mmCIF file of C-alpha atoms in Angstrom:
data_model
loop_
_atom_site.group_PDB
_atom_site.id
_atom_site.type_symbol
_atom_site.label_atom_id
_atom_site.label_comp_id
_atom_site.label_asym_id
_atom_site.label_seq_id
_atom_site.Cartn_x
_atom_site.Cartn_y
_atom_site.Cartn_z
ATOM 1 C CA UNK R 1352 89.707 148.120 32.737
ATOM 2 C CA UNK R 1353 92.907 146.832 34.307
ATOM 3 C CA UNK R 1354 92.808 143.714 32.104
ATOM 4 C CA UNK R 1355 93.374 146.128 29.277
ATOM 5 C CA UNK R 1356 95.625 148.583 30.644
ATOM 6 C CA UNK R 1357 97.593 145.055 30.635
ATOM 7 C CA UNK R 1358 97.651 144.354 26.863
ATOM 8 C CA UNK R 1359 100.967 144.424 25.127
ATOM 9 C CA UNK R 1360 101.254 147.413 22.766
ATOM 10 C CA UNK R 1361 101.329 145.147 19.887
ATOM 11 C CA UNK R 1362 98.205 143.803 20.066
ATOM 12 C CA UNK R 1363 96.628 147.113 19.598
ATOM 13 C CA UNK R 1364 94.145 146.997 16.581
ATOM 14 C CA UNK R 1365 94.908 148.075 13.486
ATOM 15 C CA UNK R 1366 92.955 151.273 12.990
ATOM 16 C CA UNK R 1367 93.491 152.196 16.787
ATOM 17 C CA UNK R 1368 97.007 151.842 15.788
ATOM 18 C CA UNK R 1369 96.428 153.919 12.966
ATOM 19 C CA UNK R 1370 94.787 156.636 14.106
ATOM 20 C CA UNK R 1371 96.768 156.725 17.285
ATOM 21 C CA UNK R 1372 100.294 157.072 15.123
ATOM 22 C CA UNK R 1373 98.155 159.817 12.471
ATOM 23 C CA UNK R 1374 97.460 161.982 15.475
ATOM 24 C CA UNK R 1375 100.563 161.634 16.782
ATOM 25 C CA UNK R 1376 102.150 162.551 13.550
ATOM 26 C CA UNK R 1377 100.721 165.598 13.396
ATOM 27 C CA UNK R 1378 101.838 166.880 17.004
ATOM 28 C CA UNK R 1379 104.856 169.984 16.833
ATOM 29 C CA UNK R 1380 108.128 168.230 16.627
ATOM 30 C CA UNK R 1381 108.793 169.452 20.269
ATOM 31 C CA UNK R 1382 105.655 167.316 21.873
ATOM 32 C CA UNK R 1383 106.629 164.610 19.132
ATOM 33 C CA UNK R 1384 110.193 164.611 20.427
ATOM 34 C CA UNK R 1385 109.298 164.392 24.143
ATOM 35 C CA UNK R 1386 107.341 161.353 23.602
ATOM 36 C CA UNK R 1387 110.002 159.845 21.647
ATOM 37 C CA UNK R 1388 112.847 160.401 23.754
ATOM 38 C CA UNK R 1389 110.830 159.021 26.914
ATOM 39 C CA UNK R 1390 109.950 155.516 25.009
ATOM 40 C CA UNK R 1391 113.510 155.164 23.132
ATOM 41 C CA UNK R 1392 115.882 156.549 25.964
ATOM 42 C CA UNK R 1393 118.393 157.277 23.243
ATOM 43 C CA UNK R 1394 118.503 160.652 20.916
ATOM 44 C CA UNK R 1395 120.658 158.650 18.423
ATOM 45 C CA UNK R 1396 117.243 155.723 18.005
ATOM 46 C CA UNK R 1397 115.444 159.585 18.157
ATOM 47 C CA UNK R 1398 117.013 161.158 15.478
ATOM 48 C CA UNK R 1399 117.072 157.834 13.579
ATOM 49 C CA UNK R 1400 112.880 157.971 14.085
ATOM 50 C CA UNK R 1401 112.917 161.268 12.628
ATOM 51 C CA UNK R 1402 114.168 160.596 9.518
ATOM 52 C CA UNK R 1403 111.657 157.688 8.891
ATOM 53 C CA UNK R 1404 108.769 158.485 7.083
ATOM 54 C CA UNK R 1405 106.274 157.055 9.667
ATOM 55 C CA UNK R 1406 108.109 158.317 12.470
ATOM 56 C CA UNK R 1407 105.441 157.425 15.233
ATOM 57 C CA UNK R 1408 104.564 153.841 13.932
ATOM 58 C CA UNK R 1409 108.307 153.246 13.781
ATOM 59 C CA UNK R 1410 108.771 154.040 17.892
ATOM 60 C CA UNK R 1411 105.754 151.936 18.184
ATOM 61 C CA UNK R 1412 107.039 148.779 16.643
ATOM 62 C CA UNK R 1413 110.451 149.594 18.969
ATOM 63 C CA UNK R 1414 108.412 150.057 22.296
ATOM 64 C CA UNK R 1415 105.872 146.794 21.182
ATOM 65 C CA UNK R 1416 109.179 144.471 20.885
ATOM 66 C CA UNK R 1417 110.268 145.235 24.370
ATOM 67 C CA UNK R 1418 107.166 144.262 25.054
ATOM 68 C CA UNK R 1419 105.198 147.569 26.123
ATOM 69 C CA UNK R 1420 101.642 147.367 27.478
ATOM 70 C CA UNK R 1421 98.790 149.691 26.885
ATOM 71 C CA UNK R 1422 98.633 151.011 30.622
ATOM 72 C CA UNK R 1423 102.269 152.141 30.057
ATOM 73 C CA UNK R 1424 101.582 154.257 27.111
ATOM 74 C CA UNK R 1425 98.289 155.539 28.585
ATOM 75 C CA UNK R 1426 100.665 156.655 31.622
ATOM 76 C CA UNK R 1427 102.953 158.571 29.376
ATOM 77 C CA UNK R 1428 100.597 160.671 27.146
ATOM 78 C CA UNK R 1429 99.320 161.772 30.652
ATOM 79 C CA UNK R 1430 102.163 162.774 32.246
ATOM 80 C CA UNK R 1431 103.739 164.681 29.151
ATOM 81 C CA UNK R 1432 99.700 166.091 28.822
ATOM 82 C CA UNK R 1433 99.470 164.910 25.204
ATOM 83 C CA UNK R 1434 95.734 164.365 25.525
ATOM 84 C CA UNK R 1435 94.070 164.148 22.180
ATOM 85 C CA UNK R 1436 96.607 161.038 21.449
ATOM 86 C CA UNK R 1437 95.681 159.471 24.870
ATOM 87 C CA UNK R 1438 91.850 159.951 23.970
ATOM 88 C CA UNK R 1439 92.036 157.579 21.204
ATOM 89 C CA UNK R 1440 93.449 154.574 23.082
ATOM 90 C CA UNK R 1441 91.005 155.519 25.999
ATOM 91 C CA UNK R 1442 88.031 155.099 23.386
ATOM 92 C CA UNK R 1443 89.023 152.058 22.599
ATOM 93 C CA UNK R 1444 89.552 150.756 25.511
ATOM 94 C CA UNK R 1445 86.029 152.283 26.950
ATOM 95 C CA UNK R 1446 84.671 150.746 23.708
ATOM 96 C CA UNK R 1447 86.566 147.261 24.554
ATOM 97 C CA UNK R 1448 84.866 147.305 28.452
ATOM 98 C CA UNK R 1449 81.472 145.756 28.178
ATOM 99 C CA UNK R 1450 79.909 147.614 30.909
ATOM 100 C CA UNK R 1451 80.858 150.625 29.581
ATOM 101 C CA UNK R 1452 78.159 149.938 26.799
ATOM 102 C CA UNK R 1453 75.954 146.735 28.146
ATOM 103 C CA UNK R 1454 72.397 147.679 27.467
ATOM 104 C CA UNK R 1455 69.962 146.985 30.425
ATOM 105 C CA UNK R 1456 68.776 144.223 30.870
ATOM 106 C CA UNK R 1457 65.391 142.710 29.524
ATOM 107 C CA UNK R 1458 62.575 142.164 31.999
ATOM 108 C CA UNK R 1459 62.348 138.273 32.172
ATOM 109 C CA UNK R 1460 59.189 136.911 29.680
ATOM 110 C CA UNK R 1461 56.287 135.870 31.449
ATOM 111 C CA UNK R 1462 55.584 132.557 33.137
ATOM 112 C CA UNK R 1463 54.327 130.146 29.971
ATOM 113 C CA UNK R 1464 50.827 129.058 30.144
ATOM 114 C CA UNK R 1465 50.363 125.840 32.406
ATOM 115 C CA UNK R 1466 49.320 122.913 30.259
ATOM 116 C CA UNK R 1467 46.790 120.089 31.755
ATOM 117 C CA UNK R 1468 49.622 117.400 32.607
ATOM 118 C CA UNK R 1469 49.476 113.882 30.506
ATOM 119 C CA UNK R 1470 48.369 110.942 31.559
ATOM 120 C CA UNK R 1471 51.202 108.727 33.872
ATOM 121 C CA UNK R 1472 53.219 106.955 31.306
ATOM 122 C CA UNK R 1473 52.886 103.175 32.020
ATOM 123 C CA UNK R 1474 56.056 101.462 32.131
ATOM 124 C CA UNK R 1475 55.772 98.154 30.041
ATOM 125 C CA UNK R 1476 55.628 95.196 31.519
ATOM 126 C CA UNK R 1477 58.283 92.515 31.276
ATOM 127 C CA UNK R 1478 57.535 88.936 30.617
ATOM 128 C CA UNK R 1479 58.882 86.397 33.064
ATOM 129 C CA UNK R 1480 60.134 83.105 33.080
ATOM 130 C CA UNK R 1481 59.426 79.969 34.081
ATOM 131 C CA UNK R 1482 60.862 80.049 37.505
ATOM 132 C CA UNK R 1483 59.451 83.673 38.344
ATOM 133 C CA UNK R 1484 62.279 85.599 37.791
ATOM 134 C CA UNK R 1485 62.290 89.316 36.095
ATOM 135 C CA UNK R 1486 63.742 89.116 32.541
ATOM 136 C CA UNK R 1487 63.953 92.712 30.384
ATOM 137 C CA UNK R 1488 63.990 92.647 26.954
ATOM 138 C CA UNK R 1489 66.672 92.680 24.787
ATOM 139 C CA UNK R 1490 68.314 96.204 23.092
ATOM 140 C CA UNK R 1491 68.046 96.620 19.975
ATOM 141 C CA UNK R 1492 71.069 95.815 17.497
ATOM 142 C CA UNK R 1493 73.264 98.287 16.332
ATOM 143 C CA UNK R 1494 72.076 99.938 13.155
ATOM 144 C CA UNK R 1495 73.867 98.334 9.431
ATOM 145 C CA UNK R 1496 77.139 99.939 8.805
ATOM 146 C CA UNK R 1497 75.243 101.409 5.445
ATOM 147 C CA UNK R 1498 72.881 103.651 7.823
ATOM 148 C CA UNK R 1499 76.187 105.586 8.834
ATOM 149 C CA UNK R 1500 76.980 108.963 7.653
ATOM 150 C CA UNK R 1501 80.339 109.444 5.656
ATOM 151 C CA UNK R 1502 81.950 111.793 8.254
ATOM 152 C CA UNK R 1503 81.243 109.346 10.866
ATOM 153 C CA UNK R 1504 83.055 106.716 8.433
ATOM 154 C CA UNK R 1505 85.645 108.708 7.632
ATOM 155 C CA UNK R 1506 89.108 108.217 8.882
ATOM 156 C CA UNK R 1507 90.282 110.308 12.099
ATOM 157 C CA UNK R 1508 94.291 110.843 10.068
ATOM 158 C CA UNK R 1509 92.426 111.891 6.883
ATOM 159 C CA UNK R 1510 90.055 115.052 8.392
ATOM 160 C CA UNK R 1511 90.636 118.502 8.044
ATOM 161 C CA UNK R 1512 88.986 119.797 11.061
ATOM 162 C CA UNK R 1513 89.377 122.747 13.539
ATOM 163 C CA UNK R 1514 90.681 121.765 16.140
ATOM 164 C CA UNK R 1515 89.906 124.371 19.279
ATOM 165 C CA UNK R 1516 92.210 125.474 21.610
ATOM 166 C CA UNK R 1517 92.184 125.264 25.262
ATOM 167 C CA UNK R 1518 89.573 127.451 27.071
ATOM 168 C CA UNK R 1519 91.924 129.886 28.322
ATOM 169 C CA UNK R 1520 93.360 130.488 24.606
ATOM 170 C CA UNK R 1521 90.076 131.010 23.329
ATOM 171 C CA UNK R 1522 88.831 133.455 25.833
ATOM 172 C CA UNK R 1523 92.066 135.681 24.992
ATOM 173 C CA UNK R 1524 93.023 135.120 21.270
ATOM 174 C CA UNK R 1525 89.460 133.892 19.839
ATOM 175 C CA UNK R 1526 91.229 132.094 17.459
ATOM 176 C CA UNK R 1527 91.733 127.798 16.785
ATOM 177 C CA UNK R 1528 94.554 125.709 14.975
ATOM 178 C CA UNK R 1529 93.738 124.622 11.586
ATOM 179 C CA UNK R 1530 94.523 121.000 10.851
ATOM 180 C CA UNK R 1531 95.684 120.172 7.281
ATOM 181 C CA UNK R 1532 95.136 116.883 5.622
ATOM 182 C CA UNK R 1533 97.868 114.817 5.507
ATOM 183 C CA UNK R 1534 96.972 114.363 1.866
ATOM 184 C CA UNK R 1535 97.337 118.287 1.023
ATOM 185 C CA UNK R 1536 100.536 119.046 2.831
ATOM 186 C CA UNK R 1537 102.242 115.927 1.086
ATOM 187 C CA UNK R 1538 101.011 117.185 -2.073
ATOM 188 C CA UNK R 1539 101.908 120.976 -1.224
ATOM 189 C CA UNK R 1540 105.840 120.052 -1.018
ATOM 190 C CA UNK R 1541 105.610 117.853 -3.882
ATOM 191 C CA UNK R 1542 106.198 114.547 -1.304
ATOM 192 C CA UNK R 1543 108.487 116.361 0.815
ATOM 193 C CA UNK R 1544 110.923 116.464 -1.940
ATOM 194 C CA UNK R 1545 114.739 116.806 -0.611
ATOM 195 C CA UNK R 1546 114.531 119.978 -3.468
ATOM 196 C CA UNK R 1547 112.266 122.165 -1.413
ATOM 197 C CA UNK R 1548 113.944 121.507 1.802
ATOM 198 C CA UNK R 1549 114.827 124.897 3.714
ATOM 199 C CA UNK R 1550 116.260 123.598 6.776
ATOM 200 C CA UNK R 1551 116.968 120.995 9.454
ATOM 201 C CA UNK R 1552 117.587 120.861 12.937
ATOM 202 C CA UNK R 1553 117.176 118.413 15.739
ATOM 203 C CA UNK R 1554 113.877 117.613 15.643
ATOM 204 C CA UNK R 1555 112.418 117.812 11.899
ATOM 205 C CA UNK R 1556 113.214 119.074 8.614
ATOM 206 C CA UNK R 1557 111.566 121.907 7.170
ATOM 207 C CA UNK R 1558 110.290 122.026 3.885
ATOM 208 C CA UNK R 1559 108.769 125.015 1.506
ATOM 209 C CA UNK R 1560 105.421 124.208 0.681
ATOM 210 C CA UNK R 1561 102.587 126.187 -1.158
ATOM 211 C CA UNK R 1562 99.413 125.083 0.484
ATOM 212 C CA UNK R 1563 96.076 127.019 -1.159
ATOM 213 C CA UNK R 1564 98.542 129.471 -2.976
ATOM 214 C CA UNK R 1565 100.132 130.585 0.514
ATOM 215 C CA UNK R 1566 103.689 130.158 0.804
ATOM 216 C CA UNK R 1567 104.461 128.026 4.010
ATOM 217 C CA UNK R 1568 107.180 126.091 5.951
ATOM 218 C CA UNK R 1569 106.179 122.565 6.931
ATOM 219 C CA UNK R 1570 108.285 121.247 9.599
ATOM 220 C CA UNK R 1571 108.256 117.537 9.853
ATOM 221 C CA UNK R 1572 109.001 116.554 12.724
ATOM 222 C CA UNK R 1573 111.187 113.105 13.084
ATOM 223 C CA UNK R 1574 111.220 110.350 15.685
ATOM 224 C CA UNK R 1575 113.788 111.241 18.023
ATOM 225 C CA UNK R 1576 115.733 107.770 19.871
ATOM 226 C CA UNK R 1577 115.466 109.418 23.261
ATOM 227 C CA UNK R 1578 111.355 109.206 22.734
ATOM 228 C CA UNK R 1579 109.029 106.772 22.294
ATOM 229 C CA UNK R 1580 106.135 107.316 20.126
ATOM 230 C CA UNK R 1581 103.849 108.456 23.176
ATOM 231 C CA UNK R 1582 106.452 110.811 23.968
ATOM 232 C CA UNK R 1583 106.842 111.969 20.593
ATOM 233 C CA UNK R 1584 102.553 112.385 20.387
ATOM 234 C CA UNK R 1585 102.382 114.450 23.810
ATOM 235 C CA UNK R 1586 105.725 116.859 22.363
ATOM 236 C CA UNK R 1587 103.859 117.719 19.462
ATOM 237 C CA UNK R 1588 100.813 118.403 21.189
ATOM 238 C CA UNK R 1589 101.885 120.307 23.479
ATOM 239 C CA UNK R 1590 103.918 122.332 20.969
ATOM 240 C CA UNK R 1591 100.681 122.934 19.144
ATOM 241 C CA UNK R 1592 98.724 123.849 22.247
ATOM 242 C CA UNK R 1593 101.567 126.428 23.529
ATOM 243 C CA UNK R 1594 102.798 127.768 19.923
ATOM 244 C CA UNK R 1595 99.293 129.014 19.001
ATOM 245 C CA UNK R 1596 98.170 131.017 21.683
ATOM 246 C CA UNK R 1597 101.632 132.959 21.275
ATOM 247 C CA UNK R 1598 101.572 136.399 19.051
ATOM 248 C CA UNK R 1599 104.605 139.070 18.906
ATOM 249 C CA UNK R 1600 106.230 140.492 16.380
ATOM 250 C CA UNK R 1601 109.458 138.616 16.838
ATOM 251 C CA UNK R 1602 107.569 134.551 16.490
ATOM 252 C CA UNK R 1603 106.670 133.031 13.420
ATOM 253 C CA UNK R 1604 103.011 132.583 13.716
ATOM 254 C CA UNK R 1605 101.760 128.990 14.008
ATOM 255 C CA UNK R 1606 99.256 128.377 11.163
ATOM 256 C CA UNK R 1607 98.177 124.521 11.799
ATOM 257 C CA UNK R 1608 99.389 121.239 11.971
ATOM 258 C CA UNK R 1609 99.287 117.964 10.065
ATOM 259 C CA UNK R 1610 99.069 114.155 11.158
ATOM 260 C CA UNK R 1611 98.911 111.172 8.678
ATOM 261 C CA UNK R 1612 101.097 108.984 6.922
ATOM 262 C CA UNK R 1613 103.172 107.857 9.292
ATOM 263 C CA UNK R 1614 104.170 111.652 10.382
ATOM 264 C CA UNK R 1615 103.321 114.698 12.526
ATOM 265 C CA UNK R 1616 103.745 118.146 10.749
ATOM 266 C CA UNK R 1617 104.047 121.523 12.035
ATOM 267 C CA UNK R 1618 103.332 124.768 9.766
ATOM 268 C CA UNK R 1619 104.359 127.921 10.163
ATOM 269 C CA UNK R 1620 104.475 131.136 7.892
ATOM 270 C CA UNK R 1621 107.229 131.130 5.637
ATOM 271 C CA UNK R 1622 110.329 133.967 6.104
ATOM 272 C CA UNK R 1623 111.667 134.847 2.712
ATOM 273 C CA UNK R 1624 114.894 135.996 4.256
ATOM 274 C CA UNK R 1625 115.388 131.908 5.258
ATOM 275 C CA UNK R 1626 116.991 131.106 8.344
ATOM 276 C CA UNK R 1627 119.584 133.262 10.786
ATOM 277 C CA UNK R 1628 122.221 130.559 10.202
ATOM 278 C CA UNK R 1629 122.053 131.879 6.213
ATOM 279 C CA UNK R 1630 122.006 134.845 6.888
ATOM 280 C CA UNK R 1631 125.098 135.006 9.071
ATOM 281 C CA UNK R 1632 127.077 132.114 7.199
ATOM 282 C CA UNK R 1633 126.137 131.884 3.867
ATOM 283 C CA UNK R 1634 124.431 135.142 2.882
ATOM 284 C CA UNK R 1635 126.255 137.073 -0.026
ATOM 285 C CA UNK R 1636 125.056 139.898 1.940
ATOM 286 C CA UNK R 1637 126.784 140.112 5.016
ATOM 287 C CA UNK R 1638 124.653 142.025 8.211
ATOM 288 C CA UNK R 1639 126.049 145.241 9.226
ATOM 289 C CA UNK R 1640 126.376 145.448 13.003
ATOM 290 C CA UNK R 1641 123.482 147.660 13.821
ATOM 291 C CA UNK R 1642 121.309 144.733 12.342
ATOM 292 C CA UNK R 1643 123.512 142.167 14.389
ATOM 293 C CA UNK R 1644 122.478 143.934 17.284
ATOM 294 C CA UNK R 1645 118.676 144.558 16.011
ATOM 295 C CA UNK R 1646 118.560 140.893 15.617
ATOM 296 C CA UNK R 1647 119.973 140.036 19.295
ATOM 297 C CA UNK R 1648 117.198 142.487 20.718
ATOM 298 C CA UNK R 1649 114.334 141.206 18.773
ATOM 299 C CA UNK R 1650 115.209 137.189 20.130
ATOM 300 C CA UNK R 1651 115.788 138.315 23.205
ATOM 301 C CA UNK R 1652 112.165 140.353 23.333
ATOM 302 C CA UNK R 1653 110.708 136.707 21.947
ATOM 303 C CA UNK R 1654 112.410 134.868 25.234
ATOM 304 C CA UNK R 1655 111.301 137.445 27.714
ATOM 305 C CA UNK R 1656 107.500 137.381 26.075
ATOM 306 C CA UNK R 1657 107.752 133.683 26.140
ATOM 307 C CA UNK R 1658 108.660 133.625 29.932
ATOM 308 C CA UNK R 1659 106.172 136.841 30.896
ATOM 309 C CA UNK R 1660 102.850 135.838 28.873
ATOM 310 C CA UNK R 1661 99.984 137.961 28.486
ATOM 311 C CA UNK R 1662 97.955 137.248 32.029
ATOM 312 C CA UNK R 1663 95.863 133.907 31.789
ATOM 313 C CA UNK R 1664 98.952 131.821 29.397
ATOM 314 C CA UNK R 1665 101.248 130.264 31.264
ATOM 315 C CA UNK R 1666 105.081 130.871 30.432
ATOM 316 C CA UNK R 1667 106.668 128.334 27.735
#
């Protein structure tokens, strides 16, 4: 369908990926290097993919972070008649098209049985007063405190729920933002202890944490002057609600978020490399030129993805 044809190369599945790059793979060099050439428009990146041991999967990962779609690739392997690799993507995206495989559907079940109807329920009759007017019972009382359920007792800062995303997120990325108890992100960076601080900018400090053995960075995000604490509440909401429905290869994946304790918490997966800044400044291994430049492309391919969404999200 065209809502496929759509899809950004890099959301490809992993064994369609897979199986796409192994047939490729084993194409002659020639047909290999016509499909290169035509998706890297430079026979230096060209060469460079030859040498790499999975050459295909390599031009892949180059086309996905200028942000490549499926249609566009599709186009391609028909034009250079490279058919067998086009096949596989057009399986998938046959098997991905519901009425490509919907089975018919079921003849509706047969009209239930009618049932003698009950007698007329007979409203009950209210007492009246003295001077003729209408007077309805009273409601009952609310049930003792001790009737309640713990979750229902339990404190909205302290659960650990899932929290799901808007409806247009969940129709396209089927996933949800986990949130964290306050309690297990302050114990996961040991009270966010000034010795497993990473970084700090603007709006929070980040700290390394290790949250049910994962390695993660917990931004915390601090009152800013400029906003008030409703200000503060809708910014970090809306920073949640935008940040996970985002995936590419050049942003750090959202995992969840964390309110309690007098602070608001944002978690992301955790870069061993740290932070650009380090890497540039402070790094005892200074970054050649070609990975200058590599850098440069891949932030830039994260701002144009952020401004040209996947159809149905709305640009950042």
């Amino acid at each position: 369908g065209g809502f496929l044809r759509e899809q950004f190369l890099f959301k490809l599945p992993s064994p369609v990926n897979w199986e796409f790059c192994r047939v490729m793979d084993g194409l002659s060099d020639l047909d290999w290097t016509r499909f290169a050439s035509e998706v890297l428009k430079d026979q230096t990146a060209v060469r460079l993919a030859e040498r790499q041991a999975k050459r295909t999967d390599w031009v892949m990962n180059q086309w996905g972070c200028r942000n490549g779609r499926v249609g566009e690739l599709i186009d391609l392997l028909e034009s250079l008649q490279l058919f067998r690799p086009r096949d596989v993507i057009l399986t998938w995206t046959e098997a991905m098209n519901p009425s490509s495989f919907a089975p018919p559907p079921l003849p509706p079940p047969p009209p239930p049985p009618r049932l003698p109807s009950p007698p007329p329920y007979e409203q009950p009759t209210a007492y009246h007063s003295a001077v003729g007017g209408e007077n309805l019972l009273p409601r009952p009382a609310p049930p003792p405190v001790s009737l309640y359920s713990k979750e229902q007792l339990q404190p909205q800062e302290n659960r650990c729920d899932v929290i799901p995303l808007p409806l247009a997120a969940v129709a396209s990325n089927s996933t949800a933002v986990i949130c964290w108890a306050h309690e297990e992100v302050h114990a996961g960076t040991r009270g966010f202890s000034p010795a497993l601080q990473i970084g700090e900018g603007g709006f929070g400090v980040v700290y390394r944490a290790s949250l049910r053995g994962m390695d993660c960075a917990v931004k915390r995000i601090r009152e800013v002057c400029m906003m008030d604490s409703s200000q503060l509440r809708r910014s970090f909401q809306t920073e949640v609600e935008k940040l996970s429905k985002f995936r590419h290869p050049n942003i750090i994946d959202l995992l969840g978020f964390s309110e309690g304790g007098g602070s608001m918490c944002l978690i992301y997966s955790f870069m061993e490399n740290r932070a650009l800044e380090d890497q540039l400044h402070k790094g005892h291994n200074f970054l050649s030129w070609p990975q200058r430049v590599g850098i440069a492309e891949g932030a830039a391919a994260a701002l144009q993805f952020l401004h040209s969404p996947p159809a149905g999200q709305e640009p950042l």
